[in-house]
Amino acid sequence: MSEIRNSILELIGETPLLALDNLTEGCDGRILAKVEYFNPGFSKKDRVALEIILEAERAGALSRGQTVVELTSGNMGTGLAIVCRQRGYPFVAVMSKGNSEERARMMRAFGAEVVLVEQCPGSEVGQVSGDDLALVEKRASEITTERDAFRADQFHHAGNMLAHYRHTGPELWRQSNETISGFCDFVGSGGSIAGVATYLKEQRADIKCYVVEPENAAVLGGETVTDPRHSIQGGGYAMADLTFLENVTIDGFLKVSDAAAREATRRLAEKEGIFAGFSSGANVAAAMDLLNGPMRGEVIAVLICDSGLKYLSTDLWP
Ligand SMILES: Cc1ncc(COP(=O)(O)O)c(C=O)c1O
């Protein structure tokens, strides 16, 4: 059988699973990390982009050559830029100026039009709040109407959750030889945790799934926001009503500080050779807390959401 792939889209998914045994040395239990930057756009969102476009094509919601628009912190836009170009749809990415500049450059390289939206007064570059995101949403809606475009809508389109239910979850279960007993995930749209948790709990109902949030904006855990600003790009928007979380059983809520996420991201590079972004560090920091607390002796899976190369302009890598 030929090993030649005929489209970059065939390289999305089936990412490797690595045991973080250097990082957890001395701990009782294991962390298994699914290294999602092996996707063509260097993040887990390539899976979501592909699933949303394929679902829209199946449903007849996308017409030939129709423009696709989406709000993005960079990763979803990169995935859509690749998928849309390959399938013949022009793509407009709408992103906050608070997200790192290299993301916009990458999307443009893949052929996307990138519209950058000013942040709210008081917001800082590198710290995109829910209010900043509301401005991006407003602009994305306007452009969708102006261009009679298809809105990919990662916060609501079922393809987001389905990408992880149909692929990320089953891959994790198979690659771990069905040994996973816990999963924790830093939430943006909630698509990853909803899809993976639903699949894993169907395999074994007692697998524990935890939401990870920034320490000062932990609304899903029922806390009030003391400061919406944080460095963990890609999520933590302090949105209490995420559609994808409505029908999922969450076993607990974990908080991670900027410093803990940064420290864990750096240790991932140093100890394991994994060059990842802030949210991957947040996932690993939370998993370490679980291993040193209620999940001692267990096997916890996490996602390495994207590549550290996307953060070279930030203080993550001094
Ligand atoms: C780097 C990064 N981490 C975490 C997330 C959150 O994932 P989800 O939207 O599936 O909750 C995203 C989403 O775009 C992301 O780009």
GROMACS .gro file of C-alpha atoms and ligand atoms in nm:
model
  334
    1MET     CA    1   0.000   0.000   0.000
    2SER     CA    2   0.130   0.346  -0.088
    3GLU     CA    3   0.234   0.566   0.203
    4ILE     CA    4   0.199   0.882  -0.005
    5ARG     CA    5  -0.070   1.113   0.134
    6ASN     CA    6  -0.263   1.305  -0.125
    7SER     CA    7  -0.370   1.601   0.090
    8ILE     CA    8  -0.238   1.774   0.401
    9LEU     CA    9  -0.586   1.714   0.544
   10GLU     CA   10  -0.495   1.346   0.574
   11LEU     CA   11  -0.225   1.447   0.824
   12ILE     CA   12  -0.475   1.589   1.073
   13GLY     CA   13  -0.519   1.376   1.387
   14GLU     CA   14  -0.353   1.050   1.502
   15THR     CA   15  -0.107   1.257   1.706
   16PRO     CA   16   0.137   1.074   1.937
   17LEU     CA   17   0.085   1.007   2.309
   18LEU     CA   18   0.386   1.058   2.536
   19ALA     CA   19   0.423   0.956   2.902
   20LEU     CA   20   0.570   1.248   3.101
   21ASP     CA   21   0.778   1.017   3.318
   22ASN     CA   22   1.067   1.263   3.361
   23LEU     CA   23   0.837   1.538   3.483
   24THR     CA   24   0.648   1.311   3.723
   25GLU     CA   25   0.958   1.138   3.863
   26GLY     CA   26   0.895   1.064   4.230
   27CYS     CA   27   0.517   1.098   4.192
   28ASP     CA   28   0.282   0.804   4.228
   29GLY     CA   29   0.095   0.780   3.895
   30ARG     CA   30   0.144   0.891   3.535
   31ILE     CA   31   0.060   1.178   3.302
   32LEU     CA   32   0.002   1.089   2.935
   33ALA     CA   33   0.029   1.387   2.701
   34LYS     CA   34  -0.126   1.391   2.354
   35VAL     CA   35   0.104   1.610   2.151
   36GLU     CA   36  -0.137   1.803   1.931
   37TYR     CA   37   0.125   2.028   1.776
   38PHE     CA   38   0.200   1.738   1.542
   39ASN     CA   39  -0.107   1.853   1.347
   40PRO     CA   40  -0.030   2.053   1.025
   41GLY     CA   41  -0.129   2.389   1.184
   42PHE     CA   42   0.057   2.297   1.505
   43SER     CA   43  -0.255   2.276   1.725
   44LYS     CA   44  -0.554   2.063   1.823
   45LYS     CA   45  -0.786   2.304   1.644
   46ASP     CA   46  -0.699   2.159   1.300
   47ARG     CA   47  -0.923   1.867   1.398
   48VAL     CA   48  -1.209   2.105   1.475
   49ALA     CA   49  -1.164   2.303   1.154
   50LEU     CA   50  -1.179   1.986   0.944
   51GLU     CA   51  -1.482   1.847   1.126
   52ILE     CA   52  -1.680   2.174   1.107
   53ILE     CA   53  -1.616   2.213   0.732
   54LEU     CA   54  -1.693   1.847   0.656
   55GLU     CA   55  -2.013   1.861   0.866
   56ALA     CA   56  -2.119   2.184   0.694
   57GLU     CA   57  -2.058   2.028   0.351
   58ARG     CA   58  -2.258   1.718   0.449
   59ALA     CA   59  -2.544   1.934   0.577
   60GLY     CA   60  -2.543   2.151   0.264
   61ALA     CA   61  -2.472   2.458   0.479
   62LEU     CA   62  -2.173   2.565   0.267
   63SER     CA   63  -2.204   2.649  -0.099
   64ARG     CA   64  -1.923   2.616  -0.354
   65GLY     CA   65  -1.662   2.889  -0.307
   66GLN     CA   66  -1.855   3.056  -0.022
   67THR     CA   67  -1.648   3.266   0.219
   68VAL     CA   68  -1.593   3.122   0.569
   69VAL     CA   69  -1.557   3.358   0.869
   70GLU     CA   70  -1.446   3.277   1.223
   71LEU     CA   71  -1.347   3.439   1.548
   72THR     CA   72  -1.015   3.293   1.662
   73SER     CA   73  -0.735   3.323   1.915
   74GLY     CA   74  -0.517   3.202   1.628
   75ASN     CA   75  -0.532   2.826   1.638
   76MET     CA   76  -0.885   2.778   1.507
   77GLY     CA   77  -0.804   3.032   1.235
   78THR     CA   78  -0.487   2.849   1.138
   79GLY     CA   79  -0.677   2.521   1.111
   80LEU     CA   80  -0.952   2.682   0.906
   81ALA     CA   81  -0.700   2.863   0.686
   82ILE     CA   82  -0.548   2.527   0.591
   83VAL     CA   83  -0.876   2.337   0.554
   84CYS     CA   84  -1.059   2.614   0.366
   85ARG     CA   85  -0.775   2.667   0.118
   86GLN     CA   86  -0.759   2.293   0.043
   87ARG     CA   87  -1.136   2.271  -0.008
   88GLY     CA   88  -1.175   2.592  -0.206
   89TYR     CA   89  -1.333   2.841   0.037
   90PRO     CA   90  -1.190   3.191   0.097
   91PHE     CA   91  -1.136   3.238   0.473
   92VAL     CA   92  -1.149   3.548   0.695
   93ALA     CA   93  -0.998   3.514   1.046
   94VAL     CA   94  -1.111   3.773   1.302
   95MET     CA   95  -0.872   3.797   1.597
   96SER     CA   96  -0.801   4.027   1.893
   97LYS     CA   97  -0.487   4.237   1.881
   98GLY     CA   98  -0.416   4.085   2.225
   99ASN     CA   99  -0.317   3.752   2.070
  100SER     CA  100   0.041   3.696   1.965
  101GLU     CA  101   0.146   3.844   1.631
  102GLU     CA  102   0.300   3.523   1.497
  103ARG     CA  103  -0.049   3.372   1.480
  104ALA     CA  104  -0.170   3.637   1.236
  105ARG     CA  105   0.141   3.591   1.023
  106MET     CA  106   0.090   3.216   1.007
  107MET     CA  107  -0.275   3.248   0.905
  108ARG     CA  108  -0.180   3.490   0.628
  109ALA     CA  109   0.087   3.247   0.507
  110PHE     CA  110  -0.183   2.980   0.469
  111GLY     CA  111  -0.385   3.220   0.255
  112ALA     CA  112  -0.629   3.368   0.509
  113GLU     CA  113  -0.742   3.728   0.528
  114VAL     CA  114  -0.679   3.840   0.887
  115VAL     CA  115  -0.886   4.114   1.052
  116LEU     CA  116  -0.737   4.234   1.383
  117VAL     CA  117  -0.971   4.391   1.641
  118GLU     CA  118  -0.862   4.650   1.901
  119GLN     CA  119  -0.879   4.541   2.266
  120CYS     CA  120  -1.102   4.707   2.531
  121PRO     CA  121  -0.952   5.008   2.711
  122GLY     CA  122  -0.737   4.872   2.996
  123SER     CA  123  -0.671   4.533   2.833
  124GLU     CA  124  -0.309   4.437   2.774
  125VAL     CA  125  -0.149   4.265   2.476
  126GLY     CA  126  -0.104   3.896   2.560
  127GLN     CA  127  -0.411   3.900   2.786
  128VAL     CA  128  -0.737   3.852   2.596
  129SER     CA  129  -1.042   3.884   2.822
  130GLY     CA  130  -1.405   3.786   2.764
  131ASP     CA  131  -1.480   4.155   2.694
  132ASP     CA  132  -1.207   4.166   2.428
  133LEU     CA  133  -1.358   3.854   2.277
  134ALA     CA  134  -1.704   4.016   2.268
  135LEU     CA  135  -1.559   4.288   2.042
  136VAL     CA  136  -1.410   4.023   1.814
  137GLU     CA  137  -1.746   3.842   1.804
  138LYS     CA  138  -1.923   4.165   1.705
  139ARG     CA  139  -1.682   4.224   1.414
  140ALA     CA  140  -1.700   3.858   1.302
  141SER     CA  141  -2.082   3.878   1.290
  142GLU     CA  142  -2.070   4.199   1.087
  143ILE     CA  143  -1.829   4.051   0.832
  144THR     CA  144  -2.040   3.734   0.806
  145THR     CA  145  -2.345   3.943   0.715
  146GLU     CA  146  -2.156   4.181   0.483
  147ARG     CA  147  -2.008   3.893   0.280
  148ASP     CA  148  -2.299   3.650   0.303
  149ALA     CA  149  -2.046   3.410   0.455
  150PHE     CA  150  -2.061   3.081   0.644
  151ARG     CA  151  -1.979   3.135   1.010
  152ALA     CA  152  -1.777   2.839   1.144
  153ASP     CA  153  -1.888   2.930   1.498
  154GLN     CA  154  -1.656   2.719   1.714
  155PHE     CA  155  -1.850   2.807   2.031
  156HIS     CA  156  -2.170   2.643   1.899
  157HIS     CA  157  -2.108   2.428   1.590
  158ALA     CA  158  -2.140   2.059   1.684
  159GLY     CA  159  -1.836   1.978   1.468
  160ASN     CA  160  -1.611   2.122   1.740
  161MET     CA  161  -1.719   1.877   2.008
  162LEU     CA  162  -1.759   1.594   1.753
  163ALA     CA  163  -1.396   1.626   1.638
  164HIS     CA  164  -1.285   1.533   1.989
  165TYR     CA  165  -1.564   1.279   2.048
  166ARG     CA  166  -1.495   1.098   1.719
  167HIS     CA  167  -1.116   1.126   1.713
  168THR     CA  168  -0.920   1.274   2.009
  169GLY     CA  169  -1.109   1.067   2.271
  170PRO     CA  170  -1.091   0.733   2.083
  171GLU     CA  171  -0.722   0.790   2.002
  172LEU     CA  172  -0.643   0.860   2.369
  173TRP     CA  173  -0.825   0.546   2.482
  174ARG     CA  174  -0.664   0.321   2.219
  175GLN     CA  175  -0.312   0.465   2.252
  176SER     CA  176  -0.317   0.436   2.633
  177ASN     CA  177  -0.422   0.070   2.612
  178GLU     CA  178  -0.743   0.172   2.787
  179THR     CA  179  -0.557   0.273   3.104
  180ILE     CA  180  -0.670   0.635   3.145
  181SER     CA  181  -0.852   0.707   3.472
  182GLY     CA  182  -0.854   1.089   3.458
  183PHE     CA  183  -0.853   1.380   3.213
  184CYS     CA  184  -0.816   1.753   3.277
  185ASP     CA  185  -0.839   2.036   3.026
  186PHE     CA  186  -0.805   2.414   3.012
  187VAL     CA  187  -1.132   2.535   2.865
  188GLY     CA  188  -1.193   2.787   2.587
  189SER     CA  189  -1.499   2.686   2.386
  190GLY     CA  190  -1.525   2.364   2.589
  191GLY     CA  191  -1.524   2.152   2.271
  192SER     CA  192  -1.221   1.947   2.373
  193ILE     CA  193  -1.335   1.859   2.723
  194ALA     CA  194  -1.692   1.791   2.613
  195GLY     CA  195  -1.590   1.557   2.330
  196VAL     CA  196  -1.312   1.375   2.515
  197ALA     CA  197  -1.500   1.346   2.848
  198THR     CA  198  -1.816   1.216   2.680
  199TYR     CA  199  -1.622   0.951   2.489
  200LEU     CA  200  -1.406   0.843   2.786
  201LYS     CA  201  -1.704   0.818   3.022
  202GLU     CA  202  -1.883   0.597   2.768
  203GLN     CA  203  -1.586   0.358   2.789
  204ARG     CA  204  -1.566   0.364   3.170
  205ALA     CA  205  -1.816   0.569   3.367
  206ASP     CA  206  -1.577   0.624   3.659
  207ILE     CA  207  -1.311   0.811   3.458
  208LYS     CA  208  -1.278   1.151   3.628
  209CYS     CA  209  -1.286   1.464   3.409
  210TYR     CA  210  -1.180   1.807   3.534
  211VAL     CA  211  -1.217   2.158   3.395
  212VAL     CA  212  -0.906   2.379   3.425
  213GLU     CA  213  -0.948   2.759   3.459
  214PRO     CA  214  -0.735   3.067   3.532
  215GLU     CA  215  -0.719   3.123   3.909
  216ASN     CA  216  -0.884   3.467   3.904
  217ALA     CA  217  -1.153   3.390   3.646
  218ALA     CA  218  -1.286   3.049   3.755
  219VAL     CA  219  -1.654   3.102   3.669
  220LEU     CA  220  -1.722   2.744   3.560
  221GLY     CA  221  -1.620   2.637   3.912
  222GLY     CA  222  -1.879   2.883   4.045
  223GLU     CA  223  -1.641   3.159   4.156
  224THR     CA  224  -1.670   3.530   4.083
  225VAL     CA  225  -1.413   3.688   3.855
  226THR     CA  226  -1.161   3.889   4.055
  227ASP     CA  227  -0.944   3.968   3.750
  228PRO     CA  228  -1.032   3.857   3.394
  229ARG     CA  229  -0.676   3.918   3.271
  230HIS     CA  230  -0.440   3.621   3.242
  231SER     CA  231  -0.165   3.492   3.014
  232ILE     CA  232  -0.310   3.152   2.924
  233GLN     CA  233  -0.405   3.224   2.562
  234GLY     CA  234  -0.676   3.016   2.394
  235GLY     CA  235  -0.928   3.000   2.676
  236GLY     CA  236  -1.026   3.112   3.025
  237TYR     CA  237  -1.276   3.367   2.893
  238ALA     CA  238  -1.490   3.361   3.211
  239MET     CA  239  -1.800   3.252   3.017
  240ALA     CA  240  -2.036   3.065   3.249
  241ASP     CA  241  -2.277   2.943   2.980
  242LEU     CA  242  -2.071   2.731   2.741
  243THR     CA  243  -2.302   2.529   2.512
  244PHE     CA  244  -2.072   2.228   2.495
  245LEU     CA  245  -2.059   2.186   2.873
  246GLU     CA  246  -2.437   2.162   2.910
  247ASN     CA  247  -2.460   1.782   2.874
  248VAL     CA  248  -2.127   1.667   3.015
  249THR     CA  249  -2.056   1.538   3.365
  250ILE     CA  250  -1.764   1.733   3.511
  251ASP     CA  251  -1.610   1.581   3.824
  252GLY     CA  252  -1.424   1.887   3.946
  253PHE     CA  253  -1.279   2.230   3.872
  254LEU     CA  254  -0.911   2.317   3.901
  255LYS     CA  255  -0.744   2.658   3.908
  256VAL     CA  256  -0.405   2.741   3.762
  257SER     CA  257  -0.212   3.068   3.800
  258ASP     CA  258  -0.020   3.232   3.517
  259ALA     CA  259   0.303   3.156   3.704
  260ALA     CA  260   0.217   2.786   3.747
  261ALA     CA  261   0.120   2.752   3.378
  262ARG     CA  262   0.440   2.927   3.267
  263GLU     CA  263   0.658   2.718   3.499
  264ALA     CA  264   0.500   2.390   3.382
  265THR     CA  265   0.538   2.493   3.015
  266ARG     CA  266   0.907   2.559   3.070
  267ARG     CA  267   0.956   2.230   3.255
  268LEU     CA  268   0.784   2.047   2.968
  269ALA     CA  269   1.050   2.182   2.732
  270GLU     CA  270   1.341   2.117   2.967
  271LYS     CA  271   1.244   1.775   3.102
  272GLU     CA  272   1.047   1.619   2.818
  273GLY     CA  273   1.153   1.801   2.500
  274ILE     CA  274   0.799   1.929   2.445
  275PHE     CA  275   0.796   2.291   2.323
  276ALA     CA  276   0.437   2.395   2.392
  277GLY     CA  277   0.216   2.695   2.474
  278PHE     CA  278   0.077   2.829   2.802
  279SER     CA  279  -0.245   2.623   2.803
  280SER     CA  280  -0.050   2.298   2.767
  281GLY     CA  281   0.146   2.403   3.075
  282ALA     CA  282  -0.183   2.481   3.254
  283ASN     CA  283  -0.306   2.129   3.173
  284VAL     CA  284   0.013   1.969   3.302
  285ALA     CA  285   0.021   2.186   3.619
  286ALA     CA  286  -0.339   2.082   3.692
  287ALA     CA  287  -0.260   1.715   3.625
  288MET     CA  288   0.035   1.736   3.868
  289ASP     CA  289  -0.200   1.881   4.133
  290LEU     CA  290  -0.434   1.586   4.075
  291LEU     CA  291  -0.150   1.332   4.103
  292ASN     CA  292  -0.030   1.496   4.423
  293GLY     CA  293  -0.388   1.513   4.554
  294PRO     CA  294  -0.711   1.328   4.482
  295MET     CA  295  -0.578   1.118   4.192
  296ARG     CA  296  -0.258   0.981   4.345
  297GLY     CA  297  -0.153   0.659   4.170
  298GLU     CA  298  -0.380   0.719   3.868
  299VAL     CA  299  -0.320   0.772   3.492
  300ILE     CA  300  -0.416   1.124   3.384
  301ALA     CA  301  -0.438   1.230   3.019
  302VAL     CA  302  -0.381   1.588   2.899
  303LEU     CA  303  -0.364   1.764   2.566
  304ILE     CA  304  -0.055   1.954   2.452
  305CYS     CA  305  -0.277   2.205   2.273
  306ASP     CA  306  -0.028   2.389   2.054
  307SER     CA  307   0.336   2.473   1.986
  308GLY     CA  308   0.558   2.705   2.188
  309LEU     CA  309   0.670   2.856   1.857
  310LYS     CA  310   0.339   3.047   1.861
  311TYR     CA  311   0.456   3.236   2.173
  312LEU     CA  312   0.807   3.347   2.082
  313SER     CA  313   0.701   3.711   2.107
  314THR     CA  314   0.565   3.665   2.463
  315ASP     CA  315   0.737   3.644   2.801
  316LEU     CA  316   0.701   3.263   2.799
  317TRP     CA  317   1.045   3.224   2.648
  318PRO     CA  318   1.269   3.504   2.777
  319LIG     C1  319  -0.391   2.702   2.277
  319LIG     C2  320  -0.530   2.665   2.314
  319LIG     N1  321  -0.551   2.610   2.434
  319LIG     C3  322  -0.675   2.578   2.474
  319LIG     C4  323  -0.786   2.601   2.395
  319LIG     C5  324  -0.922   2.566   2.445
  319LIG     O1  325  -0.978   2.453   2.381
  319LIG     P1  326  -1.134   2.439   2.366
  319LIG     O2  327  -1.182   2.550   2.279
  319LIG     O3  328  -1.154   2.305   2.300
  319LIG     O4  329  -1.195   2.444   2.502
  319LIG     C6  330  -0.768   2.658   2.269
  319LIG     C7  331  -0.883   2.686   2.183
  319LIG     O5  332  -0.874   2.753   2.082
  319LIG     C8  333  -0.637   2.691   2.227
  319LIG     O6  334  -0.614   2.748   2.107
   0.00000   0.00000   0.00000
